[in-house]
Coordinates of C-alpha atoms and ligand atoms in Angstrom, one line a residue:
M140 CA 115.0 57.8 96.8
E141 CA 113.7 60.4 94.8
T142 CA 116.9 62.6 93.5
P143 CA 116.4 66.6 94.1
R144 CA 114.5 68.4 90.7
P145 CA 116.0 71.9 90.8
S146 CA 113.7 74.8 90.9
P147 CA 112.7 76.5 87.5
F148 CA 114.2 79.6 89.3
D149 CA 118.2 77.6 89.7
D150 CA 118.8 78.6 86.0
G151 CA 117.7 81.6 84.6
E152 CA 118.5 81.0 81.0
L153 CA 116.4 78.3 81.2
F154 CA 113.5 80.5 82.7
D155 CA 114.0 83.0 79.8
R156 CA 113.9 80.5 77.1
M157 CA 110.4 79.2 78.7
C158 CA 109.1 83.0 79.2
A159 CA 110.4 85.3 75.9
T160 CA 106.7 85.7 74.6
L161 CA 104.8 86.0 77.7
D162 CA 103.7 89.5 78.4
Y163 CA 101.5 88.6 80.7
G164 CA 100.2 91.5 83.5
V165 CA 103.5 93.2 82.0
D166 CA 101.1 96.4 80.3
F167 CA 99.1 96.5 83.7
Y168 CA 102.8 96.7 86.0
V169 CA 104.3 99.0 83.5
E170 CA 101.3 101.4 83.7
V171 CA 101.7 101.4 87.2
A172 CA 105.4 101.9 87.4
K173 CA 104.9 104.7 85.8
E174 CA 101.9 106.7 87.2
A175 CA 104.0 105.5 90.8
G176 CA 105.5 109.1 91.1
G177 CA 107.8 107.8 93.5
P178 CA 110.7 105.0 93.0
V179 CA 108.9 101.2 92.6
L180 CA 110.6 98.1 93.5
E181 CA 109.7 94.9 91.6
V182 CA 109.6 91.8 94.4
A183 CA 110.6 88.2 92.8
C184 CA 111.7 90.4 89.9
G185 CA 113.3 87.1 87.6
T186 CA 114.8 88.1 84.9
G187 CA 113.4 91.5 83.9
R188 CA 109.9 90.5 82.1
V189 CA 108.4 93.3 83.6
L190 CA 111.1 95.6 85.3
L191 CA 113.2 96.3 81.6
R192 CA 109.5 97.8 80.7
C193 CA 110.0 99.3 83.3
L194 CA 113.0 101.1 83.4
E195 CA 112.8 101.4 79.4
A196 CA 109.8 104.1 80.3
G197 CA 112.0 105.6 82.0
V198 CA 110.8 104.4 85.6
D199 CA 113.0 104.2 88.8
V200 CA 112.6 100.7 89.3
E201 CA 114.9 98.6 91.4
G202 CA 114.7 94.7 91.8
L203 CA 114.4 92.4 94.1
D204 CA 114.9 89.1 93.7
L205 CA 116.0 85.2 95.8
Y206 CA 117.6 83.1 93.2
P207 CA 120.8 84.9 92.1
P208 CA 120.9 83.1 88.8
M209 CA 117.7 85.0 87.4
L210 CA 119.7 88.4 88.6
E211 CA 122.0 87.4 86.6
T212 CA 120.1 86.8 83.3
L213 CA 118.1 90.3 84.5
R214 CA 121.5 91.8 84.7
R215 CA 122.9 90.6 80.9
K216 CA 120.0 91.3 79.4
A217 CA 120.1 95.3 80.5
Q218 CA 123.7 95.4 79.5
A219 CA 122.2 94.5 76.5
K220 CA 120.0 97.3 76.5
G221 CA 122.9 99.7 77.8
L222 CA 120.6 99.9 81.2
H223 CA 122.3 99.2 84.5
P224 CA 119.4 98.2 87.2
R225 CA 119.8 97.9 91.2
L226 CA 119.3 94.5 91.8
H227 CA 119.0 93.4 95.4
V228 CA 119.6 88.9 95.8
G229 CA 116.5 88.7 99.0
D230 CA 114.0 87.4 99.8
M231 CA 110.3 88.5 99.7
R232 CA 109.6 86.8 103.4
E233 CA 112.2 89.0 104.7
F234 CA 114.1 92.0 103.2
A235 CA 115.6 95.2 104.1
L236 CA 116.6 98.3 101.6
P237 CA 118.1 101.6 102.7
R238 CA 115.4 102.9 100.1
R239 CA 111.4 103.5 100.4
Y240 CA 109.5 103.2 97.6
A241 CA 106.3 104.4 95.8
R242 CA 104.9 101.1 94.4
I243 CA 105.7 97.9 95.8
L244 CA 105.3 94.9 92.3
I245 CA 104.9 91.4 92.7
P246 CA 104.3 90.2 89.5
F247 CA 103.3 87.2 88.1
N248 CA 102.0 85.4 91.1
S249 CA 105.5 84.8 92.8
F250 CA 103.6 85.3 96.0
V251 CA 102.6 81.8 96.0
H252 CA 106.3 81.1 97.4
C253 CA 105.2 82.5 100.3
L254 CA 104.5 78.6 102.0
T255 CA 102.2 79.4 105.1
A256 CA 100.3 81.9 106.2
E257 CA 103.2 83.5 108.5
E258 CA 105.0 83.6 105.5
Q259 CA 102.8 85.6 104.1
V260 CA 102.5 87.9 106.6
R261 CA 106.2 88.5 107.1
S262 CA 106.2 89.7 103.0
L263 CA 103.5 91.2 103.2
R264 CA 104.9 93.8 106.3
C265 CA 108.1 93.6 104.4
C266 CA 106.2 95.5 102.0
H267 CA 104.2 97.7 104.0
A268 CA 107.6 98.8 106.0
H269 CA 109.2 99.3 102.8
L270 CA 106.6 101.5 101.0
L271 CA 106.9 105.7 101.2
P272 CA 103.9 107.7 102.7
G273 CA 100.7 106.7 100.3
G274 CA 102.6 104.5 98.6
A275 CA 100.9 100.7 98.2
L276 CA 101.7 97.0 97.2
V277 CA 100.6 95.7 93.7
L278 CA 100.6 91.9 93.1
D279 CA 98.7 89.2 91.5
G280 CA 98.1 85.5 92.1
F281 CA 94.8 83.4 91.6
L282 CA 91.6 82.6 92.7
P283 CA 91.2 79.1 93.4
G284 CA 87.5 77.2 92.8
P285 CA 86.0 75.0 91.6
K286 CA 87.8 73.9 88.3
Y287 CA 91.6 74.6 90.3
F288 CA 89.9 71.6 93.1
A289 CA 88.4 69.3 90.3
A290 CA 91.4 69.2 87.8
A291 CA 93.4 66.0 88.2
N292 CA 95.6 65.5 90.9
G293 CA 99.6 64.0 90.4
T294 CA 98.2 63.4 86.8
R295 CA 101.0 65.0 84.2
V296 CA 99.3 67.2 81.9
L297 CA 100.4 69.1 79.8
E298 CA 100.6 72.8 80.1
G299 CA 101.7 74.6 77.1
E300 CA 104.1 74.8 74.1
V301 CA 106.4 78.2 72.9
P302 CA 108.9 78.9 70.8
D303 CA 112.4 78.5 71.8
P304 CA 114.0 82.1 70.9
R305 CA 117.9 80.5 71.2
T306 CA 117.0 77.3 68.8
G307 CA 114.0 78.5 67.5
R308 CA 112.8 74.6 68.0
L309 CA 109.5 74.1 70.3
L310 CA 109.8 74.3 74.8
R311 CA 107.5 71.7 75.7
M312 CA 106.1 72.3 79.5
Y313 CA 104.5 69.2 81.5
D314 CA 103.1 69.7 84.9
T315 CA 102.5 66.9 87.2
R316 CA 100.4 69.1 90.6
I317 CA 99.6 67.2 93.7
L318 CA 98.0 69.0 96.4
D319 CA 98.1 69.1 100.0
H320 CA 95.0 70.5 101.2
E321 CA 96.0 71.2 104.7
A322 CA 98.9 72.7 103.8
Q323 CA 97.3 74.8 100.8
V324 CA 100.6 73.6 98.9
Q325 CA 100.6 72.7 95.5
R326 CA 103.9 70.7 94.4
S327 CA 104.7 71.0 90.3
L328 CA 106.8 68.4 89.0
M329 CA 107.8 70.3 86.1
E330 CA 109.1 68.2 82.8
L331 CA 110.4 71.1 80.5
E332 CA 111.0 69.0 76.7
E333 CA 112.7 70.2 74.4
I334 CA 111.5 69.3 70.8
D335 CA 114.0 69.1 67.4
E336 CA 112.4 69.2 63.7
G337 CA 111.2 65.9 63.2
G338 CA 109.3 66.2 66.8
A339 CA 111.4 64.6 69.4
V340 CA 112.3 65.4 71.9
V341 CA 116.5 65.4 72.7
A342 CA 116.4 66.9 75.7
V343 CA 114.6 66.9 79.5
H344 CA 114.6 69.3 82.2
P345 CA 113.0 68.5 85.2
M346 CA 111.8 71.0 87.7
E347 CA 110.1 71.5 90.9
T348 CA 108.3 74.0 92.8
L349 CA 106.3 74.7 95.8
A350 CA 103.1 77.2 95.8
R351 CA 100.6 78.0 98.3
W352 CA 97.0 78.7 97.1
T353 CA 95.1 81.0 99.5
M354 CA 91.3 82.2 99.2
R355 CA 88.9 84.9 99.0
E356 CA 88.3 84.8 102.6
E357 CA 91.6 84.9 104.1
W358 CA 93.5 88.4 102.3
D359 CA 91.6 90.5 103.9
G360 CA 93.3 89.2 107.2
L361 CA 96.2 88.7 105.5
L362 CA 96.6 92.3 104.3
G363 CA 94.8 94.0 107.6
G364 CA 96.9 92.0 109.5
S365 CA 100.3 93.4 107.8
G366 CA 99.3 97.2 108.8
F367 CA 97.5 97.7 105.2
V368 CA 94.7 100.1 105.5
R369 CA 92.5 99.7 102.7
W370 CA 92.9 97.3 100.2
E371 CA 90.9 96.9 96.3
L372 CA 90.7 92.7 94.7
F373 CA 90.1 92.2 91.7
G374 CA 89.5 89.5 88.6
G375 CA 92.6 90.4 86.3
F376 CA 94.5 93.4 85.2
D377 CA 91.2 94.7 83.3
R378 CA 90.1 95.3 87.1
S379 CA 87.1 93.4 86.8
E380 CA 85.1 91.8 89.5
P381 CA 86.6 88.8 91.1
R382 CA 85.8 85.3 90.0
E383 CA 87.0 82.1 91.1
D384 CA 89.5 80.2 89.0
E385 CA 90.4 83.3 87.5
A386 CA 93.9 85.6 88.0
L387 CA 93.0 88.0 91.0
V388 CA 95.0 91.3 91.2
I389 CA 95.0 93.0 94.5
L390 CA 96.5 96.5 95.3
A391 CA 96.5 97.8 99.1
W392 CA 97.6 100.8 100.3
K393 CA 100.1 101.7 103.5
E394 CA 98.0 104.3 104.7
E395 CA 94.7 106.4 104.0
T396 CA 94.7 108.8 102.1
P397 CA 93.2 112.5 102.6
Ligands
LIG433 C1 107.4 83.2 88.5 S1 109.1 83.8 88.4 C2 108.2 85.8 88.0 C3 109.4 86.8 87.9 C4 109.1 88.3 87.6 N1 108.7 88.6 88.5 C5 108.1 88.0 86.0 O1 107.1 88.4 86.0 O2 108.4 87.7 84.9 C6 108.8 84.1 90.6 C7 109.8 84.5 90.9 O3 109.7 84.8 92.3 C8 111.3 84.7 93.0 N2 111.5 83.9 94.4 C9 111.1 82.8 94.5 N3 111.1 82.9 96.0 C10 111.1 83.8 96.5 C11 111.5 84.3 97.8 N4 111.4 83.5 98.5 N5 112.2 86.3 98.0 C12 112.1 86.8 96.6 N6 112.2 85.6 95.2 C13 111.7 85.2 95.1 C14 111.9 83.6 91.6 O4 113.1 83.5 91.7 C15 111.4 84.0 90.5 O5 112.5 85.2 90.1

């Protein structure tokens, strides 16, 4: 029997070490949050890569995440900066907060953790219900294309290497992706290796996560079916045309603005 692997989100400190140098989408979301003109909610806020930068920019931002260890790490980092964000443990597929927001952000491909179309719609409806009149949901994902589907299925590949901010050593991430085409779900079996100065592997952290991919033609039904009246799809944070095998950025408005 296979031993179940932990999720990458079960250890907030380890996740944070992996993402310490990652600035993916951060400037874009900070600008969106600054221009919101009202309170902002980051859904699946993790260890605060985006949220802390928004707070430092003076944005009234709150965070929600399903995994308490991620929020514990975020809280520790915030306290070190003298910041005290309002954070909620909650599931993006079903949450109820008392406040309403001018913008809801779901950065860094986190929406993929809704694993069926039904879960996606539940999450989108929940976001829609938590927006103020005139508010918008902003999220990023990935538009799968030929490269994604042609990539070796079930083969262990090197995803990348980053310096470990704690030790100065190298963290090396391997990923074995297994695609379930019927369910549109990718299973990722990951190994994070810690490498010492001599190149030896001194620790291995196995992890596993599931992610649903969404085809271009699904988004209209998902967003329209969740109450949004208008949306734009972009091919990246520079707001270019959507392209297959690239990031997809979505802005969806709660209602028609006059
Ligand atoms: C890739 S991380 C992104 C974290 C953060 N937004 C960032 O940009 O660094 C994905 C996040 O989604 C959270 N997550 C996964 N499933 C979730 C769910 N059902 N509801 C809320 N958060 C969830 C994880 O705990 C993790 O923090």
